[in-house]
Coordinates of C-alpha atoms in Angstrom, one line a residue:
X200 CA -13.6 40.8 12.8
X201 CA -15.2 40.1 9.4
X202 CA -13.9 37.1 7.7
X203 CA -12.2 37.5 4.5
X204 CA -13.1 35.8 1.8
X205 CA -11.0 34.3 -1.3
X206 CA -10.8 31.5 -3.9
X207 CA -7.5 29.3 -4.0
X208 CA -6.5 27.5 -7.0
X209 CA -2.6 25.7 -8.1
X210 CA -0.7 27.3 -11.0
X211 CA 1.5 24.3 -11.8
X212 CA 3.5 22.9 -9.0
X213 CA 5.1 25.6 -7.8
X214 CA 2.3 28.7 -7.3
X215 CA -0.7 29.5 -5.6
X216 CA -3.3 31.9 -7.0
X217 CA -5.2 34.0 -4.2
X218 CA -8.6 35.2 -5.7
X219 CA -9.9 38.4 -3.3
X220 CA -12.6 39.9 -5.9
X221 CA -14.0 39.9 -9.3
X222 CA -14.0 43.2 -10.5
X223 CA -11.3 45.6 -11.0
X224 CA -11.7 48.9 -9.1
X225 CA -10.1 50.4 -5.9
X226 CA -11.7 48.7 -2.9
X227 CA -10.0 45.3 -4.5
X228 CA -6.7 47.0 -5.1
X229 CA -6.7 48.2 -1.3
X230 CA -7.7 44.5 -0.3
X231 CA -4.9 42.7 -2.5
X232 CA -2.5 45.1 -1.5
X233 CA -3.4 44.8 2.1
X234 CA -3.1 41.0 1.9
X235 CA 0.2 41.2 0.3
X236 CA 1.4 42.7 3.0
X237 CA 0.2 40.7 5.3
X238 CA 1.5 37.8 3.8
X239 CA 4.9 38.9 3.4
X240 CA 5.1 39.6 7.2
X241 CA 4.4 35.5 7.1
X242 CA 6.6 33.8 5.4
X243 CA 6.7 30.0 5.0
X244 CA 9.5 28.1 4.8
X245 CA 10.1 27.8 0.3
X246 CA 8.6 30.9 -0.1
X247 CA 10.0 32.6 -3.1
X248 CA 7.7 35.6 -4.1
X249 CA 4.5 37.4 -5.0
X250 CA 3.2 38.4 -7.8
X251 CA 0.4 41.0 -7.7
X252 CA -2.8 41.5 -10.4
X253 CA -5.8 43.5 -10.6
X254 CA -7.8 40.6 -8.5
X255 CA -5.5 38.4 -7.4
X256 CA -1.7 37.5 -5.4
X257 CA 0.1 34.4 -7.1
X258 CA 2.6 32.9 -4.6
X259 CA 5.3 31.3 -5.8
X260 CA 7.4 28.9 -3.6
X261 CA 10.1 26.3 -4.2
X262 CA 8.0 22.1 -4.1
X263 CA 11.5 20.5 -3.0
X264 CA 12.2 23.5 -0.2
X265 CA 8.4 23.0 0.9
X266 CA 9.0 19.2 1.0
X267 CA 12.0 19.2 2.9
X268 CA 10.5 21.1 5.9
X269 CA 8.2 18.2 6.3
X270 CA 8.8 16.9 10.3
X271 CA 10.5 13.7 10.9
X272 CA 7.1 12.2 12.4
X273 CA 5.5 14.1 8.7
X274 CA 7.9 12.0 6.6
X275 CA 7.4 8.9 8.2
X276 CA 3.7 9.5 7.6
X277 CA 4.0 10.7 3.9
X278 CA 5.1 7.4 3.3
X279 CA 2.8 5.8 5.3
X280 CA 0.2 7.4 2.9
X281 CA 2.0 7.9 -0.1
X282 CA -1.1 6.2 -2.6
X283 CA -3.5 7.3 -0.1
X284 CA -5.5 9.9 -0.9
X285 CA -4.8 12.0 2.5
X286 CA -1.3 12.1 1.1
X287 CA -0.5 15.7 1.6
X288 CA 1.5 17.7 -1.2
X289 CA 4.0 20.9 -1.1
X290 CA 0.1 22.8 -2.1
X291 CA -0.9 21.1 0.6
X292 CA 0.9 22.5 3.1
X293 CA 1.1 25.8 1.2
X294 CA -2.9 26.3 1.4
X295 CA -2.8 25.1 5.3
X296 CA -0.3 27.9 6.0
X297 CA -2.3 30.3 3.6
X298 CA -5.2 29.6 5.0
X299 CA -4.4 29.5 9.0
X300 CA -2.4 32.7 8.3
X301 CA -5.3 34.6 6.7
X302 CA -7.4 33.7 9.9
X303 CA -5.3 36.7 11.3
X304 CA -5.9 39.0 8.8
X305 CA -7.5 42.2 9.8
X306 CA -8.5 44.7 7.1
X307 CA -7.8 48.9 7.8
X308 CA -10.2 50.9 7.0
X309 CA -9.8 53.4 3.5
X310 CA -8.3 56.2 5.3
X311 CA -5.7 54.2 6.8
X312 CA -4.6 51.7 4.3
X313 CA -2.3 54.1 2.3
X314 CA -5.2 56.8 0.9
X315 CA -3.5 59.4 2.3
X316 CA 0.1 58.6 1.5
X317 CA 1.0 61.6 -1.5
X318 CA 1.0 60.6 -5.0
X319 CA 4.7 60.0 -6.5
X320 CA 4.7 62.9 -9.3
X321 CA 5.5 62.0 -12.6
X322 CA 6.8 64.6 -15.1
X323 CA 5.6 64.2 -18.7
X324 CA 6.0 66.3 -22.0
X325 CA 2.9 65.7 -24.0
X326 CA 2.3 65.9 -27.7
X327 CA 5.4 66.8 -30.8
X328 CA 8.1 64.2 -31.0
X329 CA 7.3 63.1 -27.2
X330 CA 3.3 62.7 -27.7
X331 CA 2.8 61.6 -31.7
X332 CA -0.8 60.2 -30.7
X333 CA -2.1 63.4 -28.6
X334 CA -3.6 65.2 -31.6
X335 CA -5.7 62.0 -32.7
X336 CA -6.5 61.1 -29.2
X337 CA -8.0 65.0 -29.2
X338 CA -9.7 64.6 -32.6
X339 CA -11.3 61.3 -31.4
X340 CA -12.9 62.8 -28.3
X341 CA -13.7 66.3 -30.4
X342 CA -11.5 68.3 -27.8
X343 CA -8.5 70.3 -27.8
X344 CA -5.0 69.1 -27.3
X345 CA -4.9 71.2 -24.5
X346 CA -7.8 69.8 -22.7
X347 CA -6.5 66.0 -22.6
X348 CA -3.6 67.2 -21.5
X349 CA -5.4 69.4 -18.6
X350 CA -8.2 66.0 -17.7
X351 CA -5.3 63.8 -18.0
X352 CA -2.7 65.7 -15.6
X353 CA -6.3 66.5 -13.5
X354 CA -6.4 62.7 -11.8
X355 CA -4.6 61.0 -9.1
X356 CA -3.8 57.2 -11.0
X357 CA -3.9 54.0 -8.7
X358 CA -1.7 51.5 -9.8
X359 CA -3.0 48.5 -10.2
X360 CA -0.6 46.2 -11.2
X361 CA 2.9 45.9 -13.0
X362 CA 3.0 43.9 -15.4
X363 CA 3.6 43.4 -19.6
X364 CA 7.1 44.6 -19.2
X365 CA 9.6 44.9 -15.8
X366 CA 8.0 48.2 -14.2
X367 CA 5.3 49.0 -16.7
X368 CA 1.9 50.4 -14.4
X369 CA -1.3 49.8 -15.5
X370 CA -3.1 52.3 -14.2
X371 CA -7.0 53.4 -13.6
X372 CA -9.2 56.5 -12.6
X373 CA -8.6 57.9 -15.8
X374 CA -11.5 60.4 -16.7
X375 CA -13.9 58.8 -18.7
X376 CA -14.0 61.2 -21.5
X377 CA -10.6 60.1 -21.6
X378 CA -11.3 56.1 -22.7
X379 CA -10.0 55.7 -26.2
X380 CA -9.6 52.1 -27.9
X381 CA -6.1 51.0 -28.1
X382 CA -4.7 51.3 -32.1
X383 CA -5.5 48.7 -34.4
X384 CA -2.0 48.2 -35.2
X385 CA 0.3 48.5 -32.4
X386 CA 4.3 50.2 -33.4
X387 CA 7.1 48.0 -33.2
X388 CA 9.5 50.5 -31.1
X389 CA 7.7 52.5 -28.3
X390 CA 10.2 54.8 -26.7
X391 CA 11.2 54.0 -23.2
X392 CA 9.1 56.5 -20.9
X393 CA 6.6 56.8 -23.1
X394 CA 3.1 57.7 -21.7
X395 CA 0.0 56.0 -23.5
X396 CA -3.6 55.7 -22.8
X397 CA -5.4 52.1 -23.7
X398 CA -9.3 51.6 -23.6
X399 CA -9.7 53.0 -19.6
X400 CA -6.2 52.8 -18.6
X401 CA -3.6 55.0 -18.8
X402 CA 0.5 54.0 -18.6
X403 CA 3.7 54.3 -18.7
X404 CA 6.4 52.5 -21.3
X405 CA 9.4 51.6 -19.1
X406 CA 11.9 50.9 -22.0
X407 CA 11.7 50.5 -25.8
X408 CA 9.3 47.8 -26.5
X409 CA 6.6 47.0 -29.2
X410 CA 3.5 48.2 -28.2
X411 CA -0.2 49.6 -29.1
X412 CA -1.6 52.4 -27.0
X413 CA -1.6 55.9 -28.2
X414 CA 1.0 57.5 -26.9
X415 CA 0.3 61.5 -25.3
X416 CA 3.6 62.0 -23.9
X417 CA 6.8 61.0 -22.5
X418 CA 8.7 61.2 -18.9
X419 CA 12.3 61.5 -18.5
X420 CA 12.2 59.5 -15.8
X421 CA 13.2 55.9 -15.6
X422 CA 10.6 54.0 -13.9
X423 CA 12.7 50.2 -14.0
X424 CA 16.5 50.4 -12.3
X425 CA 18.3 47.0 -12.5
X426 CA 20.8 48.5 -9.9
X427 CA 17.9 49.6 -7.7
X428 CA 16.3 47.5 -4.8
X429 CA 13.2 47.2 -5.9
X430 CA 13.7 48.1 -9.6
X431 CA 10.7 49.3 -10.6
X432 CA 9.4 52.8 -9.2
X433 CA 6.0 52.1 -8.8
X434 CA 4.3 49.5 -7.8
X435 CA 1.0 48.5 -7.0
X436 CA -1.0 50.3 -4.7
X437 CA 1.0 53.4 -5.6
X438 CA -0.9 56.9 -6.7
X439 CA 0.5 58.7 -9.2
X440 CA 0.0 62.1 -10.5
X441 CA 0.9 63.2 -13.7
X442 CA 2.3 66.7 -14.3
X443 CA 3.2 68.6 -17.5
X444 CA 6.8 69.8 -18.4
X445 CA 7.9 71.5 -21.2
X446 CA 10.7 70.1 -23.8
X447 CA 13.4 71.8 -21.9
X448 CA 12.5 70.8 -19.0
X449 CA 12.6 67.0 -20.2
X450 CA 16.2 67.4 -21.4
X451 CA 17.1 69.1 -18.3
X452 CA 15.9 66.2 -16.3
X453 CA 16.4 63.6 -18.8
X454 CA 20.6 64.7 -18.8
X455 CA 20.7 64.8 -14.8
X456 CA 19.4 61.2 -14.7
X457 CA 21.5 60.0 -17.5
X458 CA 22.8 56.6 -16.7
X459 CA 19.6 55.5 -14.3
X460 CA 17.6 52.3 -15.7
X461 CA 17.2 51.5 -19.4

């Protein structure tokens, strides 16, 4: 079994952050996802959540919960020790059950990890009213509106993260003829379901927010539900496959799922 390796540093007194790689692209997504799940299968008692990025888990537990599942014999020795410098903290304990926890881990090969789970299909209308940046994105690459729209729903996205706003994917294996540099002055009021592209990620707009990529298109579809367990629609790890509707079709789909996230 190949021994994983990771970097562990504190975020305050309350969070861990779990280093797996240094570059963002889909082996390190598989391997973060993978140890997330791992992890969540052990617990430890104060454990609150995790928080996944492009690199990295955070874990997030409660200090006082932590400290009060200290042993009997363990408090009488934190005392003991208490100005030593062997006294052992809440991240103490945290990294000693991180790290004998991960001795267990096993990573699954590609195939197996979740490559061949099927994308979730997201509808989109591009350009008009629902796309106002398509034609410039076009112009800026010297193609036609139509073939962004055809290399754009070509790709199957990993998400790999969610992050900015509650349920907003950032998302990668976007052609490369694609890339366009985010707009130098980013709109106030984005739509909510907006779809964008930003330098070599492309994403989706879960509610109205300010925000600067150039927008191609919108979904009708609610990707954050406050009444839904989780909320969000996608999260990382997910594959996501973009697929063009027209205007009707938006308002048809847009009315049936009237009254589903914000």
């Amino acid at each position: 079994m190949t021994k994983l390796h990771y970097d562990c540093h504190h975020l305050g007194d309350s969070a861990i952050v779990l280093t797996l790689g240094s570059s963002i692209e889909p082996s390190t997504l598989d391997l973060v996802r993978q140890v997330t799940a791992y992890l969540e299968k052990h617990p430890f008692a104060g454990f609150t959540e995790m928080v996944t990025a492009y690199t990295t888990i955070t874990i997030y537990y409660d200090s006082v919960a932590v400290y009060q599942h200290f042993s009997e014999a363990e408090v009488i020795r934190k005392i003991k020790y208490l100005f030593e410098e062997n006294y052992l903290l809440p991240y103490d304990k945290v990294i000693q059950h991180i790290q004998h926890c991960l001795e267990g881990f096993e990573l699954e090969n590609h195939s197996q990890s979740g490559q061949a789970v099927a994308p979730v299909e997201i509808p989109v209308c591009y350009g008009g009213e629902f796309g106002p940046d398509l034609a410039d994105v076009a112009a800026y690459h010297h193609m036609t509106v139509e073939e962004i729209v055809s290399r754009h729903t070509a790709q199957i996205y990993p998400v790999y993260m969610i992050g900015f706003a509650p349920g907003f994917p950032y998302m990668g294996g976007m052609d490369e003829r694609l890339v366009t540099p985010r707009k130098s002055v980013p709109r106030p009021r984005i739509p909510a379901g907006s779809v964008g592209i930003g330098g070599a990620q492309t994403g989706i707009y879960p509610f109205e927010t300010p925000g600067g990529w150039n927008l191609i298109g919108r979904t009708p579809i609610a990707l954050f539900r406050p009444d839904s367990d989780p909320p969000s629609l996608l999260r990382a790890g997910d594959r996501v496959k973009f697929v063009s509707i027209t205007p009707e079709q938006f308002h048809f789909i847009a009315e049936r799922n009237q009254g589903h996230g914000l």
